[in-house]
């Protein structure tokens, strides 16, 4: 499960005083199906990177530990 690693990655970013925010979107909910489609989410979990509200084509290919997530950012 990604959730504990994602939470630890967020805490690590805060601890390192990095201006990076992590967000979570439940793409299984009806309200968010369009968000998933618009951003090419084909499987769960998926990590997407945005800068100033715009998606960046920088695919995530690492593992799912908090250290690997932080290293990707």
mmCIF file with all atom_site columns, N, CA and C in Angstrom:
data_model
loop_
_atom_site.group_PDB
_atom_site.id
_atom_site.type_symbol
_atom_site.label_atom_id
_atom_site.label_alt_id
_atom_site.label_comp_id
_atom_site.label_asym_id
_atom_site.label_entity_id
_atom_site.label_seq_id
_atom_site.pdbx_PDB_ins_code
_atom_site.Cartn_x
_atom_site.Cartn_y
_atom_site.Cartn_z
_atom_site.occupancy
_atom_site.B_iso_or_equiv
_atom_site.pdbx_formal_charge
_atom_site.auth_seq_id
_atom_site.auth_comp_id
_atom_site.auth_asym_id
_atom_site.auth_atom_id
_atom_site.pdbx_PDB_model_num
ATOM 1   N N  . UNK A 1 1  ? 0.842   -1.193 0.000   1.00 0.00 ? 1  UNK A N  1
ATOM 2   C CA . UNK A 1 1  ? 0.000   0.000  0.000   1.00 0.00 ? 1  UNK A CA 1
ATOM 3   C C  . UNK A 1 1  ? 0.884   1.252  0.000   1.00 0.00 ? 1  UNK A C  1
ATOM 4   N N  . UNK A 1 2  ? 0.478   2.195  -0.766  1.00 0.00 ? 2  UNK A N  1
ATOM 5   C CA . UNK A 1 2  ? 1.251   3.430  -0.928  1.00 0.00 ? 2  UNK A CA 1
ATOM 6   C C  . UNK A 1 2  ? 1.032   4.416  0.218   1.00 0.00 ? 2  UNK A C  1
ATOM 7   N N  . UNK A 1 3  ? -0.146  4.422  0.801   1.00 0.00 ? 3  UNK A N  1
ATOM 8   C CA . UNK A 1 3  ? -0.533  5.464  1.766   1.00 0.00 ? 3  UNK A CA 1
ATOM 9   C C  . UNK A 1 3  ? 0.515   5.751  2.852   1.00 0.00 ? 3  UNK A C  1
ATOM 10  N N  . UNK A 1 4  ? 1.046   4.768  3.566   1.00 0.00 ? 4  UNK A N  1
ATOM 11  C CA . UNK A 1 4  ? 2.017   5.106  4.618   1.00 0.00 ? 4  UNK A CA 1
ATOM 12  C C  . UNK A 1 4  ? 3.312   5.691  4.061   1.00 0.00 ? 4  UNK A C  1
ATOM 13  N N  . UNK A 1 5  ? 3.735   5.233  2.897   1.00 0.00 ? 5  UNK A N  1
ATOM 14  C CA . UNK A 1 5  ? 4.961   5.752  2.284   1.00 0.00 ? 5  UNK A CA 1
ATOM 15  C C  . UNK A 1 5  ? 4.749   7.181  1.776   1.00 0.00 ? 5  UNK A C  1
ATOM 16  N N  . UNK A 1 6  ? 3.572   7.418  1.253   1.00 0.00 ? 6  UNK A N  1
ATOM 17  C CA . UNK A 1 6  ? 3.229   8.752  0.749   1.00 0.00 ? 6  UNK A CA 1
ATOM 18  C C  . UNK A 1 6  ? 3.189   9.754  1.906   1.00 0.00 ? 6  UNK A C  1
ATOM 19  N N  . UNK A 1 7  ? 2.604   9.329  3.013   1.00 0.00 ? 7  UNK A N  1
ATOM 20  C CA . UNK A 1 7  ? 2.543   10.182 4.205   1.00 0.00 ? 7  UNK A CA 1
ATOM 21  C C  . UNK A 1 7  ? 3.950   10.461 4.740   1.00 0.00 ? 7  UNK A C  1
ATOM 22  N N  . UNK A 1 8  ? 4.791   9.447  4.752   1.00 0.00 ? 8  UNK A N  1
ATOM 23  C CA . UNK A 1 8  ? 6.172   9.628  5.217   1.00 0.00 ? 8  UNK A CA 1
ATOM 24  C C  . UNK A 1 8  ? 6.951   10.531 4.267   1.00 0.00 ? 8  UNK A C  1
ATOM 25  N N  . UNK A 1 9  ? 6.699   10.418 2.967   1.00 0.00 ? 9  UNK A N  1
ATOM 26  C CA . UNK A 1 9  ? 7.368   11.289 1.989   1.00 0.00 ? 9  UNK A CA 1
ATOM 27  C C  . UNK A 1 9  ? 6.968   12.740 2.229   1.00 0.00 ? 9  UNK A C  1
ATOM 28  N N  . UNK A 1 10 ? 5.687   12.980 2.484   1.00 0.00 ? 10 UNK A N  1
ATOM 29  C CA . UNK A 1 10 ? 5.215   14.343 2.765   1.00 0.00 ? 10 UNK A CA 1
ATOM 30  C C  . UNK A 1 10 ? 5.901   14.893 4.008   1.00 0.00 ? 10 UNK A C  1
ATOM 31  N N  . UNK A 1 11 ? 6.015   14.074 5.036   1.00 0.00 ? 11 UNK A N  1
ATOM 32  C CA . UNK A 1 11 ? 6.678   14.503 6.274   1.00 0.00 ? 11 UNK A CA 1
ATOM 33  C C  . UNK A 1 11 ? 8.155   14.807 6.008   1.00 0.00 ? 11 UNK A C  1
ATOM 34  N N  . UNK A 1 12 ? 8.788   14.012 5.187   1.00 0.00 ? 12 UNK A N  1
ATOM 35  C CA . UNK A 1 12 ? 10.194  14.232 4.848   1.00 0.00 ? 12 UNK A CA 1
ATOM 36  C C  . UNK A 1 12 ? 10.386  15.549 4.111   1.00 0.00 ? 12 UNK A C  1
ATOM 37  N N  . UNK A 1 13 ? 9.470   15.868 3.203   1.00 0.00 ? 13 UNK A N  1
ATOM 38  C CA . UNK A 1 13 ? 9.561   17.135 2.472   1.00 0.00 ? 13 UNK A CA 1
ATOM 39  C C  . UNK A 1 13 ? 9.432   18.324 3.415   1.00 0.00 ? 13 UNK A C  1
ATOM 40  N N  . UNK A 1 14 ? 8.541   18.211 4.388   1.00 0.00 ? 14 UNK A N  1
ATOM 41  C CA . UNK A 1 14 ? 8.369   19.269 5.386   1.00 0.00 ? 14 UNK A CA 1
ATOM 42  C C  . UNK A 1 14 ? 9.635   19.388 6.232   1.00 0.00 ? 14 UNK A C  1
ATOM 43  N N  . UNK A 1 15 ? 10.152  18.253 6.664   1.00 0.00 ? 15 UNK A N  1
ATOM 44  C CA . UNK A 1 15 ? 11.359  18.225 7.494   1.00 0.00 ? 15 UNK A CA 1
ATOM 45  C C  . UNK A 1 15 ? 12.555  18.849 6.768   1.00 0.00 ? 15 UNK A C  1
ATOM 46  N N  . UNK A 1 16 ? 12.638  18.617 5.463   1.00 0.00 ? 16 UNK A N  1
ATOM 47  C CA . UNK A 1 16 ? 13.743  19.172 4.665   1.00 0.00 ? 16 UNK A CA 1
ATOM 48  C C  . UNK A 1 16 ? 13.463  20.594 4.212   1.00 0.00 ? 16 UNK A C  1
ATOM 49  N N  . UNK A 1 17 ? 12.312  21.130 4.615   1.00 0.00 ? 17 UNK A N  1
ATOM 50  C CA . UNK A 1 17 ? 11.899  22.495 4.285   1.00 0.00 ? 17 UNK A CA 1
ATOM 51  C C  . UNK A 1 17 ? 11.888  22.737 2.772   1.00 0.00 ? 17 UNK A C  1
ATOM 52  N N  . UNK A 1 18 ? 11.372  21.738 2.035   1.00 0.00 ? 18 UNK A N  1
ATOM 53  C CA . UNK A 1 18 ? 11.255  21.870 0.590   1.00 0.00 ? 18 UNK A CA 1
ATOM 54  C C  . UNK A 1 18 ? 9.872   22.393 0.230   1.00 0.00 ? 18 UNK A C  1
ATOM 55  N N  . UNK A 1 19 ? 9.804   23.254 -0.741  1.00 0.00 ? 19 UNK A N  1
ATOM 56  C CA . UNK A 1 19 ? 8.531   23.868 -1.152  1.00 0.00 ? 19 UNK A CA 1
ATOM 57  C C  . UNK A 1 19 ? 7.810   22.963 -2.153  1.00 0.00 ? 19 UNK A C  1
ATOM 58  N N  . UNK A 1 20 ? 7.602   21.718 -1.754  1.00 0.00 ? 20 UNK A N  1
ATOM 59  C CA . UNK A 1 20 ? 6.902   20.739 -2.586  1.00 0.00 ? 20 UNK A CA 1
ATOM 60  C C  . UNK A 1 20 ? 5.729   20.215 -1.780  1.00 0.00 ? 20 UNK A C  1
ATOM 61  N N  . UNK A 1 21 ? 4.568   20.179 -2.406  1.00 0.00 ? 21 UNK A N  1
ATOM 62  C CA . UNK A 1 21 ? 3.376   19.677 -1.723  1.00 0.00 ? 21 UNK A CA 1
ATOM 63  C C  . UNK A 1 21 ? 2.905   18.410 -2.405  1.00 0.00 ? 21 UNK A C  1
ATOM 64  N N  . UNK A 1 22 ? 2.460   17.463 -1.611  1.00 0.00 ? 22 UNK A N  1
ATOM 65  C CA . UNK A 1 22 ? 1.887   16.235 -2.135  1.00 0.00 ? 22 UNK A CA 1
ATOM 66  C C  . UNK A 1 22 ? 0.373   16.296 -1.971  1.00 0.00 ? 22 UNK A C  1
ATOM 67  N N  . UNK A 1 23 ? -0.342  15.770 -2.943  1.00 0.00 ? 23 UNK A N  1
ATOM 68  C CA . UNK A 1 23 ? -1.801  15.726 -2.890  1.00 0.00 ? 23 UNK A CA 1
ATOM 69  C C  . UNK A 1 23 ? -2.259  14.333 -3.288  1.00 0.00 ? 23 UNK A C  1
ATOM 70  N N  . UNK A 1 24 ? -3.441  13.986 -2.840  1.00 0.00 ? 24 UNK A N  1
ATOM 71  C CA . UNK A 1 24 ? -4.002  12.678 -3.142  1.00 0.00 ? 24 UNK A CA 1
ATOM 72  C C  . UNK A 1 24 ? -5.380  12.882 -3.756  1.00 0.00 ? 24 UNK A C  1
ATOM 73  N N  . UNK A 1 25 ? -5.655  12.159 -4.837  1.00 0.00 ? 25 UNK A N  1
ATOM 74  C CA . UNK A 1 25 ? -6.960  12.220 -5.493  1.00 0.00 ? 25 UNK A CA 1
ATOM 75  C C  . UNK A 1 25 ? -7.503  10.803 -5.583  1.00 0.00 ? 25 UNK A C  1
ATOM 76  N N  . UNK A 1 26 ? -8.705  10.596 -5.096  1.00 0.00 ? 26 UNK A N  1
ATOM 77  C CA . UNK A 1 26 ? -9.359  9.295  -5.179  1.00 0.00 ? 26 UNK A CA 1
ATOM 78  C C  . UNK A 1 26 ? -10.008 9.175  -6.554  1.00 0.00 ? 26 UNK A C  1
ATOM 79  N N  . UNK A 1 27 ? -9.311  8.528  -7.484  1.00 0.00 ? 27 UNK A N  1
ATOM 80  C CA . UNK A 1 27 ? -9.820  8.444  -8.859  1.00 0.00 ? 27 UNK A CA 1
ATOM 81  C C  . UNK A 1 27 ? -10.899 7.379  -9.019  1.00 0.00 ? 27 UNK A C  1
ATOM 82  N N  . UNK A 1 28 ? -11.207 6.673  -7.949  1.00 0.00 ? 28 UNK A N  1
ATOM 83  C CA . UNK A 1 28 ? -12.300 5.698  -8.027  1.00 0.00 ? 28 UNK A CA 1
ATOM 84  C C  . UNK A 1 28 ? -13.653 6.362  -7.816  1.00 0.00 ? 28 UNK A C  1
ATOM 85  N N  . UNK A 1 29 ? -13.659 7.576  -7.286  1.00 0.00 ? 29 UNK A N  1
ATOM 86  C CA . UNK A 1 29 ? -14.934 8.265  -7.058  1.00 0.00 ? 29 UNK A CA 1
ATOM 87  C C  . UNK A 1 29 ? -15.448 8.851  -8.372  1.00 0.00 ? 29 UNK A C  1
ATOM 88  N N  . UNK A 1 30 ? -16.729 8.899  -8.503  1.00 0.00 ? 30 UNK A N  1
ATOM 89  C CA . UNK A 1 30 ? -17.371 9.409  -9.717  1.00 0.00 ? 30 UNK A CA 1
ATOM 90  C C  . UNK A 1 30 ? -16.923 10.831 -10.014 1.00 0.00 ? 30 UNK A C  1
ATOM 91  N N  . UNK A 1 31 ? -16.799 11.652 -8.994  1.00 0.00 ? 31 UNK A N  1
ATOM 92  C CA . UNK A 1 31 ? -16.433 13.056 -9.166  1.00 0.00 ? 31 UNK A CA 1
ATOM 93  C C  . UNK A 1 31 ? -15.039 13.226 -9.770  1.00 0.00 ? 31 UNK A C  1
ATOM 94  N N  . UNK A 1 32 ? -14.160 12.252 -9.549  1.00 0.00 ? 32 UNK A N  1
ATOM 95  C CA . UNK A 1 32 ? -12.766 12.388 -9.980  1.00 0.00 ? 32 UNK A CA 1
ATOM 96  C C  . UNK A 1 32 ? -12.397 11.552 -11.205 1.00 0.00 ? 32 UNK A C  1
ATOM 97  N N  . UNK A 1 33 ? -13.345 10.845 -11.782 1.00 0.00 ? 33 UNK A N  1
ATOM 98  C CA . UNK A 1 33 ? -13.053 10.038 -12.976 1.00 0.00 ? 33 UNK A CA 1
ATOM 99  C C  . UNK A 1 33 ? -12.502 10.910 -14.101 1.00 0.00 ? 33 UNK A C  1
ATOM 100 N N  . UNK A 1 34 ? -13.058 12.099 -14.278 1.00 0.00 ? 34 UNK A N  1
ATOM 101 C CA . UNK A 1 34 ? -12.605 13.001 -15.332 1.00 0.00 ? 34 UNK A CA 1
ATOM 102 C C  . UNK A 1 34 ? -11.175 13.466 -15.070 1.00 0.00 ? 34 UNK A C  1
ATOM 103 N N  . UNK A 1 35 ? -10.854 13.737 -13.818 1.00 0.00 ? 35 UNK A N  1
ATOM 104 C CA . UNK A 1 35 ? -9.490  14.139 -13.452 1.00 0.00 ? 35 UNK A CA 1
ATOM 105 C C  . UNK A 1 35 ? -8.515  13.035 -13.849 1.00 0.00 ? 35 UNK A C  1
ATOM 106 N N  . UNK A 1 36 ? -8.856  11.801 -13.542 1.00 0.00 ? 36 UNK A N  1
ATOM 107 C CA . UNK A 1 36 ? -7.996  10.675 -13.893 1.00 0.00 ? 36 UNK A CA 1
ATOM 108 C C  . UNK A 1 36 ? -7.813  10.597 -15.403 1.00 0.00 ? 36 UNK A C  1
ATOM 109 N N  . UNK A 1 37 ? -8.896  10.714 -16.135 1.00 0.00 ? 37 UNK A N  1
ATOM 110 C CA . UNK A 1 37 ? -8.833  10.649 -17.594 1.00 0.00 ? 37 UNK A CA 1
ATOM 111 C C  . UNK A 1 37 ? -7.987  11.780 -18.165 1.00 0.00 ? 37 UNK A C  1
ATOM 112 N N  . UNK A 1 38 ? -8.212  13.002 -17.691 1.00 0.00 ? 38 UNK A N  1
ATOM 113 C CA . UNK A 1 38 ? -7.489  14.176 -18.208 1.00 0.00 ? 38 UNK A CA 1
ATOM 114 C C  . UNK A 1 38 ? -5.979  14.077 -17.992 1.00 0.00 ? 38 UNK A C  1
ATOM 115 N N  . UNK A 1 39 ? -5.576  13.377 -16.941 1.00 0.00 ? 39 UNK A N  1
ATOM 116 C CA . UNK A 1 39 ? -4.154  13.288 -16.615 1.00 0.00 ? 39 UNK A CA 1
ATOM 117 C C  . UNK A 1 39 ? -3.553  11.924 -16.933 1.00 0.00 ? 39 UNK A C  1
ATOM 118 N N  . UNK A 1 40 ? -4.290  11.121 -17.682 1.00 0.00 ? 40 UNK A N  1
ATOM 119 C CA . UNK A 1 40 ? -3.747  9.853  -18.157 1.00 0.00 ? 40 UNK A CA 1
ATOM 120 C C  . UNK A 1 40 ? -3.483  8.815  -17.090 1.00 0.00 ? 40 UNK A C  1
ATOM 121 N N  . UNK A 1 41 ? -4.264  8.848  -16.022 1.00 0.00 ? 41 UNK A N  1
ATOM 122 C CA . UNK A 1 41 ? -4.097  7.836  -14.978 1.00 0.00 ? 41 UNK A CA 1
ATOM 123 C C  . UNK A 1 41 ? -4.699  6.532  -15.493 1.00 0.00 ? 41 UNK A C  1
ATOM 124 N N  . UNK A 1 42 ? -3.824  5.547  -15.663 1.00 0.00 ? 42 UNK A N  1
ATOM 125 C CA . UNK A 1 42 ? -4.270  4.261  -16.193 1.00 0.00 ? 42 UNK A CA 1
ATOM 126 C C  . UNK A 1 42 ? -4.258  3.160  -15.148 1.00 0.00 ? 42 UNK A C  1
ATOM 127 N N  . UNK A 1 43 ? -3.533  3.391  -14.066 1.00 0.00 ? 43 UNK A N  1
ATOM 128 C CA . UNK A 1 43 ? -3.497  2.406  -12.983 1.00 0.00 ? 43 UNK A CA 1
ATOM 129 C C  . UNK A 1 43 ? -3.304  3.131  -11.660 1.00 0.00 ? 43 UNK A C  1
ATOM 130 N N  . UNK A 1 44 ? -3.605  2.411  -10.609 1.00 0.00 ? 44 UNK A N  1
ATOM 131 C CA . UNK A 1 44 ? -3.500  2.973  -9.269  1.00 0.00 ? 44 UNK A CA 1
ATOM 132 C C  . UNK A 1 44 ? -2.539  2.097  -8.484  1.00 0.00 ? 44 UNK A C  1
ATOM 133 N N  . UNK A 1 45 ? -1.576  2.649  -7.779  1.00 0.00 ? 45 UNK A N  1
ATOM 134 C CA . UNK A 1 45 ? -1.345  4.082  -7.624  1.00 0.00 ? 45 UNK A CA 1
ATOM 135 C C  . UNK A 1 45 ? -0.577  4.661  -8.813  1.00 0.00 ? 45 UNK A C  1
ATOM 136 N N  . UNK A 1 46 ? -0.792  5.916  -9.064  1.00 0.00 ? 46 UNK A N  1
ATOM 137 C CA . UNK A 1 46 ? -0.064  6.680  -10.070 1.00 0.00 ? 46 UNK A CA 1
ATOM 138 C C  . UNK A 1 46 ? 0.417   7.971  -9.435  1.00 0.00 ? 46 UNK A C  1
ATOM 139 N N  . UNK A 1 47 ? 1.620   8.362  -9.761  1.00 0.00 ? 47 UNK A N  1
ATOM 140 C CA . UNK A 1 47 ? 2.156   9.619  -9.262  1.00 0.00 ? 47 UNK A CA 1
ATOM 141 C C  . UNK A 1 47 ? 2.364   10.554 -10.443 1.00 0.00 ? 47 UNK A C  1
ATOM 142 N N  . UNK A 1 48 ? 1.876   11.770 -10.317 1.00 0.00 ? 48 UNK A N  1
ATOM 143 C CA . UNK A 1 48 ? 1.995   12.783 -11.365 1.00 0.00 ? 48 UNK A CA 1
ATOM 144 C C  . UNK A 1 48 ? 2.674   14.002 -10.773 1.00 0.00 ? 48 UNK A C  1
ATOM 145 N N  . UNK A 1 49 ? 3.461   14.694 -11.574 1.00 0.00 ? 49 UNK A N  1
ATOM 146 C CA . UNK A 1 49 ? 4.188   15.867 -11.118 1.00 0.00 ? 49 UNK A CA 1
ATOM 147 C C  . UNK A 1 49 ? 3.640   17.113 -11.808 1.00 0.00 ? 49 UNK A C  1
ATOM 148 N N  . UNK A 1 50 ? 3.376   18.147 -11.007 1.00 0.00 ? 50 UNK A N  1
ATOM 149 C CA . UNK A 1 50 ? 2.873   19.420 -11.517 1.00 0.00 ? 50 UNK A CA 1
ATOM 150 C C  . UNK A 1 50 ? 3.765   20.545 -11.018 1.00 0.00 ? 50 UNK A C  1
ATOM 151 N N  . UNK A 1 51 ? 3.930   21.552 -11.844 1.00 0.00 ? 51 UNK A N  1
ATOM 152 C CA . UNK A 1 51 ? 4.655   22.758 -11.434 1.00 0.00 ? 51 UNK A CA 1
ATOM 153 C C  . UNK A 1 51 ? 3.789   23.946 -11.815 1.00 0.00 ? 51 UNK A C  1
ATOM 154 N N  . UNK A 1 52 ? 3.511   24.795 -10.828 1.00 0.00 ? 52 UNK A N  1
ATOM 155 C CA . UNK A 1 52 ? 2.641   25.951 -11.029 1.00 0.00 ? 52 UNK A CA 1
ATOM 156 C C  . UNK A 1 52 ? 1.302   25.550 -11.635 1.00 0.00 ? 52 UNK A C  1
ATOM 157 N N  . UNK A 1 53 ? 0.779   24.400 -11.199 1.00 0.00 ? 53 UNK A N  1
ATOM 158 C CA . UNK A 1 53 ? -0.528  23.936 -11.650 1.00 0.00 ? 53 UNK A CA 1
ATOM 159 C C  . UNK A 1 53 ? -0.546  23.259 -13.000 1.00 0.00 ? 53 UNK A C  1
ATOM 160 N N  . UNK A 1 54 ? 0.617   23.106 -13.624 1.00 0.00 ? 54 UNK A N  1
ATOM 161 C CA . UNK A 1 54 ? 0.677   22.484 -14.948 1.00 0.00 ? 54 UNK A CA 1
ATOM 162 C C  . UNK A 1 54 ? 1.428   21.159 -14.869 1.00 0.00 ? 54 UNK A C  1
ATOM 163 N N  . UNK A 1 55 ? 0.900   20.137 -15.540 1.00 0.00 ? 55 UNK A N  1
ATOM 164 C CA . UNK A 1 55 ? 1.576   18.838 -15.484 1.00 0.00 ? 55 UNK A CA 1
ATOM 165 C C  . UNK A 1 55 ? 2.940   18.871 -16.176 1.00 0.00 ? 55 UNK A C  1
ATOM 166 N N  . UNK A 1 56 ? 3.861   18.128 -15.605 1.00 0.00 ? 56 UNK A N  1
ATOM 167 C CA . UNK A 1 56 ? 5.204   17.998 -16.160 1.00 0.00 ? 56 UNK A CA 1
ATOM 168 C C  . UNK A 1 56 ? 5.356   16.544 -16.610 1.00 0.00 ? 56 UNK A C  1
ATOM 169 N N  . UNK A 1 57 ? 5.829   16.346 -17.818 1.00 0.00 ? 57 UNK A N  1
ATOM 170 C CA . UNK A 1 57 ? 6.023   14.996 -18.331 1.00 0.00 ? 57 UNK A CA 1
ATOM 171 C C  . UNK A 1 57 ? 7.322   14.431 -17.769 1.00 0.00 ? 57 UNK A C  1
ATOM 172 N N  . UNK A 1 58 ? 7.220   13.901 -16.577 1.00 0.00 ? 58 UNK A N  1
ATOM 173 C CA . UNK A 1 58 ? 8.363   13.332 -15.871 1.00 0.00 ? 58 UNK A CA 1
ATOM 174 C C  . UNK A 1 58 ? 7.871   12.060 -15.193 1.00 0.00 ? 58 UNK A C  1
ATOM 175 N N  . UNK A 1 59 ? 7.713   10.980 -15.976 1.00 0.00 ? 59 UNK A N  1
ATOM 176 C CA . UNK A 1 59 ? 7.098   9.759  -15.456 1.00 0.00 ? 59 UNK A CA 1
ATOM 177 C C  . UNK A 1 59 ? 7.793   9.205  -14.220 1.00 0.00 ? 59 UNK A C  1
ATOM 178 N N  . UNK A 1 60 ? 6.990   8.666  -13.333 1.00 0.00 ? 60 UNK A N  1
ATOM 179 C CA . UNK A 1 60 ? 7.503   8.049  -12.117 1.00 0.00 ? 60 UNK A CA 1
ATOM 180 C C  . UNK A 1 60 ? 7.799   6.590  -12.395 1.00 0.00 ? 60 UNK A C  1
ATOM 181 N N  . UNK A 1 61 ? 9.052   6.199  -12.221 1.00 0.00 ? 61 UNK A N  1
ATOM 182 C CA . UNK A 1 61 ? 9.440   4.813  -12.497 1.00 0.00 ? 61 UNK A CA 1
ATOM 183 C C  . UNK A 1 61 ? 10.171  4.171  -11.327 1.00 0.00 ? 61 UNK A C  1
ATOM 184 N N  . UNK A 1 62 ? 10.163  4.840  -10.183 1.00 0.00 ? 62 UNK A N  1
ATOM 185 C CA . UNK A 1 62 ? 10.839  4.312  -9.004  1.00 0.00 ? 62 UNK A CA 1
ATOM 186 C C  . UNK A 1 62 ? 9.911   3.378  -8.240  1.00 0.00 ? 62 UNK A C  1
ATOM 187 N N  . UNK A 1 63 ? 10.399  2.911  -7.110  1.00 0.00 ? 63 UNK A N  1
ATOM 188 C CA . UNK A 1 63 ? 9.582   2.098  -6.218  1.00 0.00 ? 63 UNK A CA 1
ATOM 189 C C  . UNK A 1 63 ? 8.652   2.978  -5.400  1.00 0.00 ? 63 UNK A C  1
ATOM 190 N N  . UNK A 1 64 ? 7.986   2.384  -4.450  1.00 0.00 ? 64 UNK A N  1
ATOM 191 C CA . UNK A 1 64 ? 6.963   3.105  -3.700  1.00 0.00 ? 64 UNK A CA 1
ATOM 192 C C  . UNK A 1 64 ? 7.342   3.402  -2.254  1.00 0.00 ? 64 UNK A C  1
ATOM 193 N N  . UNK A 1 65 ? 8.623   3.428  -1.931  1.00 0.00 ? 65 UNK A N  1
ATOM 194 C CA . UNK A 1 65 ? 9.003   3.805  -0.571  1.00 0.00 ? 65 UNK A CA 1
ATOM 195 C C  . UNK A 1 65 ? 9.054   5.325  -0.475  1.00 0.00 ? 65 UNK A C  1
ATOM 196 N N  . UNK A 1 66 ? 9.001   5.841  0.724   1.00 0.00 ? 66 UNK A N  1
ATOM 197 C CA . UNK A 1 66 ? 9.040   7.299  0.904   1.00 0.00 ? 66 UNK A CA 1
ATOM 198 C C  . UNK A 1 66 ? 10.346  7.884  0.360   1.00 0.00 ? 66 UNK A C  1
ATOM 199 N N  . UNK A 1 67 ? 11.453  7.200  0.577   1.00 0.00 ? 67 UNK A N  1
ATOM 200 C CA . UNK A 1 67 ? 12.749  7.700  0.090   1.00 0.00 ? 67 UNK A CA 1
ATOM 201 C C  . UNK A 1 67 ? 12.770  7.765  -1.439  1.00 0.00 ? 67 UNK A C  1
ATOM 202 N N  . UNK A 1 68 ? 12.189  6.787  -2.095  1.00 0.00 ? 68 UNK A N  1
ATOM 203 C CA . UNK A 1 68 ? 12.156  6.769  -3.561  1.00 0.00 ? 68 UNK A CA 1
ATOM 204 C C  . UNK A 1 68 ? 11.258  7.877  -4.111  1.00 0.00 ? 68 UNK A C  1
ATOM 205 N N  . UNK A 1 69 ? 10.154  8.133  -3.427  1.00 0.00 ? 69 UNK A N  1
ATOM 206 C CA . UNK A 1 69 ? 9.246   9.218  -3.847  1.00 0.00 ? 69 UNK A CA 1
ATOM 207 C C  . UNK A 1 69 ? 9.956   10.560 -3.713  1.00 0.00 ? 69 UNK A C  1
ATOM 208 N N  . UNK A 1 70 ? 10.594  10.793 -2.578  1.00 0.00 ? 70 UNK A N  1
ATOM 209 C CA . UNK A 1 70 ? 11.304  12.057 -2.341  1.00 0.00 ? 70 UNK A CA 1
ATOM 210 C C  . UNK A 1 70 ? 12.443  12.225 -3.346  1.00 0.00 ? 70 UNK A C  1
ATOM 211 N N  . UNK A 1 71 ? 13.167  11.160 -3.642  1.00 0.00 ? 71 UNK A N  1
ATOM 212 C CA . UNK A 1 71 ? 14.274  11.231 -4.604  1.00 0.00 ? 71 UNK A CA 1
ATOM 213 C C  . UNK A 1 71 ? 13.767  11.630 -5.989  1.00 0.00 ? 71 UNK A C  1
ATOM 214 N N  . UNK A 1 72 ? 12.587  11.161 -6.368  1.00 0.00 ? 72 UNK A N  1
ATOM 215 C CA . UNK A 1 72 ? 11.996  11.500 -7.661  1.00 0.00 ? 72 UNK A CA 1
ATOM 216 C C  . UNK A 1 72 ? 11.692  12.996 -7.754  1.00 0.00 ? 72 UNK A C  1
ATOM 217 N N  . UNK A 1 73 ? 11.292  13.573 -6.636  1.00 0.00 ? 73 UNK A N  1
ATOM 218 C CA . UNK A 1 73 ? 10.938  15.002 -6.628  1.00 0.00 ? 73 UNK A CA 1
ATOM 219 C C  . UNK A 1 73 ? 12.176  15.857 -6.637  1.00 0.00 ? 73 UNK A C  1
#
